[in-house]
Coordinates of C-alpha atoms and ligand atoms in Angstrom, one line a residue:
M13 CA -17.9 19.6 -3.6
S14 CA -14.6 20.9 -5.0
E15 CA -12.3 19.5 -2.3
K16 CA -11.2 16.0 -1.9
K17 CA -13.5 14.1 0.2
R18 CA -11.9 12.5 3.4
F19 CA -11.1 9.1 4.0
E20 CA -14.3 8.0 5.8
T21 CA -16.5 9.5 3.3
R22 CA -14.4 7.9 0.4
A23 CA -14.5 4.4 2.3
I24 CA -18.4 4.6 2.1
E25 CA -18.8 5.8 -1.3
L26 CA -16.4 3.3 -2.7
T27 CA -18.0 0.4 -1.5
H28 CA -21.7 1.0 -1.7
K29 CA -22.0 1.3 -5.6
S30 CA -23.6 -1.7 -7.3
N31 CA -23.9 -3.0 -11.0
S32 CA -27.3 -4.2 -10.2
N33 CA -30.5 -2.6 -11.8
T34 CA -32.6 -3.4 -8.7
N35 CA -30.6 -0.5 -6.8
P36 CA -29.5 -2.4 -3.8
V37 CA -27.7 -0.2 -1.2
S38 CA -25.4 -3.2 -0.2
T39 CA -23.7 -4.6 -3.3
P40 CA -25.0 -8.0 -4.3
I41 CA -22.4 -10.9 -4.4
Y42 CA -21.8 -12.0 -7.9
L43 CA -20.9 -15.8 -7.6
S44 CA -20.9 -16.5 -11.5
S45 CA -17.5 -18.0 -12.6
T46 CA -18.2 -17.1 -16.3
Y47 CA -20.2 -14.5 -18.4
K48 CA -22.4 -14.8 -21.5
R49 CA -20.8 -13.4 -24.7
N50 CA -22.8 -10.9 -26.9
E51 CA -23.6 -11.9 -30.3
D52 CA -20.7 -9.9 -31.8
G53 CA -18.4 -11.7 -29.3
S54 CA -18.0 -8.8 -26.9
Y55 CA -18.6 -9.0 -23.1
N56 CA -20.6 -6.4 -20.9
D57 CA -18.3 -4.5 -18.6
E58 CA -15.5 -6.5 -19.7
L59 CA -16.6 -9.4 -17.4
I60 CA -15.4 -12.6 -18.9
Y61 CA -14.3 -15.2 -16.3
A62 CA -13.9 -14.9 -12.6
R63 CA -10.2 -15.5 -12.6
H64 CA -9.9 -12.4 -14.9
N65 CA -12.4 -10.3 -13.1
N66 CA -15.5 -10.1 -10.9
P67 CA -17.7 -7.1 -9.7
N68 CA -16.9 -7.6 -6.0
R69 CA -13.3 -8.1 -6.6
E70 CA -13.3 -4.9 -8.8
Q71 CA -15.0 -2.7 -6.2
L72 CA -12.6 -3.7 -3.5
E73 CA -9.5 -3.4 -5.8
K74 CA -10.8 0.2 -6.7
A75 CA -11.5 1.0 -3.2
I76 CA -8.0 -0.1 -1.6
A77 CA -6.4 1.6 -4.6
H78 CA -8.2 4.8 -4.0
L79 CA -7.8 4.8 -0.3
E80 CA -3.9 4.3 -0.9
N81 CA -3.8 7.2 -3.3
G82 CA -2.9 4.7 -6.0
A83 CA -4.0 4.2 -9.7
H84 CA -4.2 0.3 -9.8
G85 CA -5.4 -2.1 -7.1
F86 CA -5.2 -5.9 -7.1
A87 CA -7.0 -8.2 -4.5
F88 CA -5.6 -11.8 -3.9
S89 CA -6.5 -14.7 -1.8
S90 CA -4.0 -14.0 0.9
G91 CA -1.3 -11.5 2.0
M92 CA 1.1 -14.3 1.1
A93 CA -0.4 -14.7 -2.5
A94 CA 0.2 -10.7 -2.8
I95 CA 3.8 -11.0 -1.8
S96 CA 4.3 -13.9 -4.1
T97 CA 3.0 -11.8 -7.0
V98 CA 5.6 -9.4 -6.4
L99 CA 8.2 -11.9 -6.3
Q100 CA 6.9 -13.5 -9.5
T101 CA 7.6 -10.2 -11.3
L102 CA 11.3 -10.7 -10.6
K103 CA 13.9 -13.0 -12.6
S104 CA 16.3 -15.5 -11.6
G105 CA 19.5 -14.1 -10.4
D106 CA 17.8 -11.2 -8.7
H107 CA 18.5 -10.2 -5.2
I108 CA 16.1 -8.7 -2.5
L109 CA 16.9 -6.9 0.6
I110 CA 14.2 -7.6 3.4
P111 CA 14.1 -6.2 6.9
D112 CA 15.8 -8.3 9.6
D113 CA 12.5 -8.8 11.5
V114 CA 10.2 -9.1 8.5
Y115 CA 7.1 -11.2 9.1
Y116 CA 8.8 -14.6 9.5
A117 CA 6.6 -16.2 6.5
V118 CA 8.3 -13.9 4.0
R119 CA 11.8 -14.9 5.0
K120 CA 10.7 -18.6 4.7
L121 CA 9.2 -18.1 1.3
L122 CA 12.4 -16.6 0.1
A123 CA 14.5 -19.3 1.6
D124 CA 12.5 -22.4 1.1
V125 CA 10.7 -21.6 -2.3
C126 CA 12.3 -18.5 -4.1
S127 CA 15.9 -19.8 -3.6
G128 CA 15.1 -22.7 -5.8
W129 CA 14.3 -20.2 -8.7
G130 CA 17.6 -18.4 -8.3
I131 CA 16.4 -15.5 -6.2
Q132 CA 18.7 -14.4 -3.4
F133 CA 18.0 -12.3 -0.4
D134 CA 19.7 -10.7 2.6
L135 CA 18.2 -9.3 5.9
V136 CA 19.0 -5.8 6.8
D137 CA 18.0 -3.4 9.8
M138 CA 15.9 -1.0 7.6
T139 CA 16.0 1.7 10.2
N140 CA 19.9 2.0 9.5
L141 CA 20.1 3.7 6.1
K142 CA 24.0 3.2 6.1
L143 CA 23.4 -0.6 6.3
V144 CA 20.7 -0.5 3.7
K145 CA 23.1 1.2 1.4
K146 CA 26.0 -1.3 2.2
A147 CA 23.7 -4.4 1.5
I148 CA 22.9 -3.1 -2.1
K149 CA 24.4 -5.5 -4.7
P150 CA 24.5 -5.1 -8.5
E151 CA 21.8 -7.7 -8.8
T152 CA 19.5 -6.0 -6.0
A153 CA 16.1 -5.5 -7.8
L154 CA 13.7 -5.1 -4.8
I155 CA 13.8 -3.5 -1.4
W156 CA 11.0 -4.8 0.8
M157 CA 10.0 -2.6 3.6
E158 CA 7.5 -3.6 6.5
S159 CA 6.7 -0.5 8.6
P160 CA 5.7 -1.2 11.4
S161 CA 7.5 -4.4 11.3
N162 CA 6.3 -7.6 12.6
P163 CA 6.8 -8.0 15.7
L164 CA 9.5 -5.4 16.8
L165 CA 7.4 -2.4 15.7
K166 CA 10.6 -0.9 13.9
I167 CA 9.7 2.1 11.7
T168 CA 11.4 2.6 8.3
D169 CA 12.1 6.1 6.9
I170 CA 10.2 5.1 3.9
Q171 CA 11.1 8.3 1.7
A172 CA 14.8 7.8 2.6
V173 CA 14.7 4.4 1.6
V174 CA 12.8 5.2 -1.7
E175 CA 15.5 7.8 -2.6
I176 CA 18.2 5.1 -2.2
C177 CA 16.1 2.7 -4.4
K178 CA 15.6 5.4 -6.9
S179 CA 19.4 6.1 -7.2
H180 CA 19.8 2.5 -7.8
S181 CA 16.8 1.7 -10.0
I182 CA 15.5 -0.7 -7.5
L183 CA 11.9 -1.5 -7.1
S184 CA 10.4 -0.7 -3.7
C185 CA 7.6 -2.2 -1.9
V186 CA 5.9 -1.4 1.5
D187 CA 4.0 -3.9 3.6
N188 CA 1.3 -1.6 4.9
T189 CA -0.5 -4.2 6.7
W190 CA 0.0 -2.8 10.3
A191 CA -0.4 0.9 9.5
T192 CA -3.3 0.7 7.1
P193 CA -3.8 3.6 4.7
V194 CA -5.8 5.4 7.8
L195 CA -2.4 5.9 9.3
Q196 CA 0.1 5.9 6.3
N197 CA 0.1 6.3 2.5
P198 CA 3.6 4.8 1.3
L199 CA 2.8 5.9 -2.3
N200 CA 3.0 9.5 -1.2
F201 CA 6.5 8.8 -0.5
G202 CA 7.3 7.7 -4.0
V203 CA 7.1 3.9 -3.2
D204 CA 6.5 1.6 -6.2
I205 CA 4.2 -0.9 -4.6
V206 CA 2.0 -1.2 -1.6
M207 CA 1.0 -4.4 0.0
H208 CA -1.6 -5.4 2.4
S209 CA -2.8 -8.7 4.2
S210 CA -6.4 -7.7 4.0
S211 CA -6.8 -10.6 6.5
K212 CA -6.1 -8.1 9.1
Y213 CA -7.3 -4.5 9.6
F214 CA -9.1 -4.4 6.2
G215 CA -11.4 -7.4 7.1
G216 CA -11.2 -6.4 10.7
H217 CA -13.5 -9.3 12.2
S218 CA -11.0 -12.3 12.0
D219 CA -13.2 -14.2 9.5
V220 CA -11.6 -13.7 6.1
I221 CA -8.0 -14.3 4.5
G222 CA -7.0 -11.8 1.5
G223 CA -4.2 -9.8 0.2
A224 CA -3.7 -6.6 -1.9
L225 CA -1.2 -4.7 -3.9
V226 CA -1.4 -1.2 -5.2
A227 CA 0.7 0.5 -7.7
N228 CA 0.9 3.8 -9.9
D229 CA 3.2 2.8 -12.8
S230 CA 1.0 1.2 -15.5
I231 CA 3.8 -0.8 -17.1
L232 CA 4.5 -2.6 -13.4
S233 CA 0.7 -2.7 -12.8
E234 CA 0.2 -4.8 -16.2
K235 CA 3.0 -7.2 -15.0
I236 CA 1.2 -7.6 -11.7
K237 CA -2.2 -8.1 -13.6
A238 CA -0.4 -10.7 -15.8
V239 CA 0.9 -12.6 -12.7
Q240 CA -2.4 -12.2 -10.9
T241 CA -4.5 -13.5 -13.7
L242 CA -1.9 -16.4 -14.8
S243 CA -0.9 -17.6 -11.4
G244 CA -4.6 -17.3 -10.2
A245 CA -4.5 -16.6 -6.6
V246 CA -7.4 -14.2 -6.8
Q247 CA -9.5 -12.9 -4.0
A248 CA -13.0 -15.0 -4.2
P249 CA -16.3 -12.9 -4.5
F250 CA -17.7 -13.6 -1.0
D251 CA -14.4 -12.7 0.7
S252 CA -14.1 -9.7 -1.5
W253 CA -17.5 -8.6 -0.4
L254 CA -16.5 -9.3 3.4
I255 CA -13.2 -7.0 2.8
S256 CA -15.3 -4.2 1.1
R257 CA -17.6 -4.4 4.1
G258 CA -14.7 -4.0 6.4
V259 CA -13.3 -1.1 4.4
K260 CA -16.6 1.0 5.5
T261 CA -15.5 0.7 9.2
L262 CA -11.9 0.8 8.7
A263 CA -11.3 4.4 10.0
L264 CA -13.5 3.9 12.9
R265 CA -11.9 0.9 14.0
I266 CA -8.4 2.0 13.6
E267 CA -9.3 5.1 15.6
K268 CA -10.7 3.0 18.6
Q269 CA -7.9 0.5 18.3
S270 CA -5.2 3.2 18.3
S271 CA -6.6 5.1 21.3
N272 CA -7.1 1.8 23.1
A273 CA -3.5 0.8 22.2
Y274 CA -2.0 4.1 23.2
L275 CA -3.5 4.0 26.5
L276 CA -2.7 0.4 27.2
A277 CA 1.1 1.0 26.1
K278 CA 1.3 4.0 28.6
F279 CA -0.1 1.8 31.4
L280 CA 2.2 -1.1 30.6
E281 CA 5.4 1.2 30.3
S282 CA 4.8 2.3 33.8
H283 CA 4.2 -1.2 35.2
P284 CA 7.3 -2.7 37.2
K285 CA 7.0 -6.1 35.7
V286 CA 7.1 -4.9 32.2
A287 CA 10.7 -4.7 30.8
A288 CA 10.0 -2.6 27.5
V289 CA 7.0 -1.8 25.4
L290 CA 7.4 -1.3 21.7
Y291 CA 4.7 1.0 20.4
P292 CA 5.3 3.8 17.8
G293 CA 3.1 6.3 19.7
L294 CA 5.3 6.2 22.8
E295 CA 8.1 9.0 23.1
S296 CA 10.3 6.1 24.1
H297 CA 10.0 4.4 20.6
P298 CA 13.4 4.8 18.8
Q299 CA 11.8 6.0 15.7
H300 CA 9.0 8.2 17.1
E301 CA 10.3 11.3 15.4
I302 CA 9.8 9.5 12.0
V303 CA 6.5 8.3 12.9
L304 CA 5.3 12.1 13.5
K305 CA 6.5 13.0 10.1
Q306 CA 5.2 9.7 8.2
Y307 CA 1.7 9.1 9.8
N308 CA -1.3 11.0 8.7
G309 CA -2.4 12.1 11.9
I310 CA -2.6 11.6 15.7
H311 CA -3.0 7.8 15.7
Y312 CA -0.4 5.1 15.9
G313 CA -2.2 1.8 15.4
G314 CA -3.5 -1.1 17.5
M315 CA -0.4 -3.3 17.8
I316 CA 2.0 -3.4 20.8
S317 CA 4.9 -5.7 21.5
V318 CA 5.4 -6.0 25.4
L319 CA 8.6 -7.6 26.8
V320 CA 7.6 -9.0 30.1
D321 CA 10.1 -8.8 33.0
G322 CA 11.7 -12.4 32.8
G323 CA 11.8 -15.0 30.0
V324 CA 9.5 -17.5 28.2
S325 CA 7.8 -18.9 31.3
E326 CA 6.9 -15.4 32.5
A327 CA 5.7 -14.2 29.2
V328 CA 3.7 -17.5 28.5
A329 CA 2.3 -17.2 32.3
V330 CA 1.1 -13.5 31.5
S331 CA -0.4 -14.5 28.3
N332 CA -2.4 -17.2 29.8
K333 CA -3.6 -15.1 32.7
L334 CA -5.1 -12.6 30.5
E335 CA -8.8 -13.2 30.2
L336 CA -9.8 -10.7 27.5
F337 CA -7.1 -11.3 25.1
T338 CA -7.4 -14.6 23.3
T339 CA -4.3 -16.5 22.7
A340 CA -4.4 -16.8 18.7
T341 CA -2.3 -16.1 15.8
S342 CA -3.2 -13.1 13.4
L343 CA -4.2 -9.5 14.3
G344 CA -6.4 -6.7 13.5
G345 CA -9.7 -7.9 14.4
V346 CA -12.2 -6.2 16.7
E347 CA -11.4 -8.7 19.4
S348 CA -8.1 -8.4 21.3
L349 CA -5.5 -11.0 20.7
I350 CA -2.1 -12.0 22.0
E351 CA 0.8 -14.3 21.0
H352 CA 4.2 -15.5 22.2
R353 CA 5.9 -14.8 18.9
K354 CA 9.2 -16.7 19.4
S355 CA 7.2 -19.9 19.9
V356 CA 5.4 -19.4 16.7
E357 CA 8.5 -18.3 14.5
G358 CA 10.8 -21.2 15.6
P359 CA 14.3 -21.5 16.6
D360 CA 15.8 -19.6 14.1
S361 CA 13.8 -16.6 15.0
K362 CA 15.6 -13.4 16.6
T363 CA 12.5 -12.4 18.4
P364 CA 13.2 -11.9 22.2
E365 CA 11.8 -14.7 24.1
N366 CA 9.9 -12.6 26.5
L367 CA 7.9 -10.9 23.8
L368 CA 4.3 -10.8 23.6
R369 CA 2.6 -9.4 20.5
V370 CA -0.6 -7.8 21.2
S371 CA -3.4 -6.8 18.9
V372 CA -5.7 -4.4 20.7
G373 CA -9.2 -4.6 19.8
I374 CA -12.5 -2.3 20.4
E375 CA -13.3 -3.5 23.9
H376 CA -13.4 -0.7 26.8
I377 CA -10.1 0.5 27.5
D378 CA -10.7 0.3 31.4
D379 CA -11.4 -3.6 31.0
L380 CA -8.3 -4.1 29.0
I381 CA -6.1 -2.3 31.3
N382 CA -7.7 -4.1 34.5
D383 CA -7.0 -7.4 32.6
W384 CA -3.4 -6.6 32.1
K385 CA -3.0 -5.3 35.8
Q386 CA -4.4 -8.7 37.2
A387 CA -2.3 -10.8 34.9
L388 CA 1.2 -8.9 35.8
D389 CA 0.1 -8.6 39.5
S390 CA 0.0 -12.3 39.7
L391 CA 3.4 -13.0 38.1
V392 CA 6.0 -14.0 40.6
V393 CA 9.4 -13.1 39.2
Ligands
LIG155 N1 2.5 -9.2 6.2 C1 2.3 -9.1 7.5 C2 2.8 -7.6 8.2 C3 1.6 -9.9 8.5 O1 1.4 -9.8 9.8 C4 1.0 -11.1 7.6 C5 0.2 -12.2 8.5 O2 0.2 -12.1 9.6 C6 1.2 -11.3 6.3 C7 1.9 -10.2 5.7 C8 0.6 -12.5 5.5 O3 -0.8 -12.3 5.2 P1 -1.7 -13.6 5.1 O4 -1.7 -14.3 6.5 O5 -2.9 -12.8 4.8 O6 -1.1 -14.5 4.0

């Protein structure tokens, strides 16, 4: 086979090889924390100690790197641990630009923890390139993108921001959690680092917490590896195994979740008790044209934000009326979830008070639409 194999095939191949001489089809879980030295002091397969490396983690790291079209992958104990690792490669005095609706814990990490290390940051609307350029300072060392953003689903023109970064020698990183490599490969646009919360679509079943980074540059990758090993927030063997299992069905799940989300978004957009629907696949989405050039194909992801006609009480009433959408934080699992984000993000959040963030699962679309229909129809505005 001379042509590069397609995503679905690579996802299976990359996660079924095993190091064992018993030839299992499913990779065994290697729980050993340490490995026996050979008489000459060397180690087999460079396996020394599980904070440095582990066969399950290595398999996952290679798979995620490969699927992101990158050279070096790193798996962490959470998405936030992956983000912290990028921040730990910076130095005191550095400045970071982050999206104005970035996942709220990133803003909190920078404000409550990293400010104590002398790292400053500013929020900027990443969809407005003029504002991005204007916000750059001589100390700006990193531009953090999140596309789609959480929870407003704003789409950043990744290639355009990367060009700005390159002309100022600024490191660029994209949180690709919501798009996944099925829909979008930021490294193809010249980004330095891709980040994932693998707790979401990679895991896919709401039963594991994890994070990942992928980079191409070998010097940058050595820095990441050093922070990963020395700070130690590594992905555990069983969790690596669970996420590797998730990789096998990632494309299938994303296709189903995307088609469900598209049909649900269309239905919601036409409902009189819905003020607005934020979904990148809708022609009404302000950055729909960028999505068309930036995404890999015909799917637009499983996340929707719905602005219910009214305020907090109407939004919460609809959420409580839904029977198939569990009120819970997180996203990307096979089951549909819903959350009133402003309540979670706290009083300084700029998220509209009537916004419900919806993670669409793999249930039958007719049932999902009927559920929204009964919840919205029962609303008295
Ligand atoms: N990035 C995004 C876009 C997220 O939605 C989340 C979690 O919701 C994170 C990062 C943090 O990931 P984790 O919860 O795995 O630490």
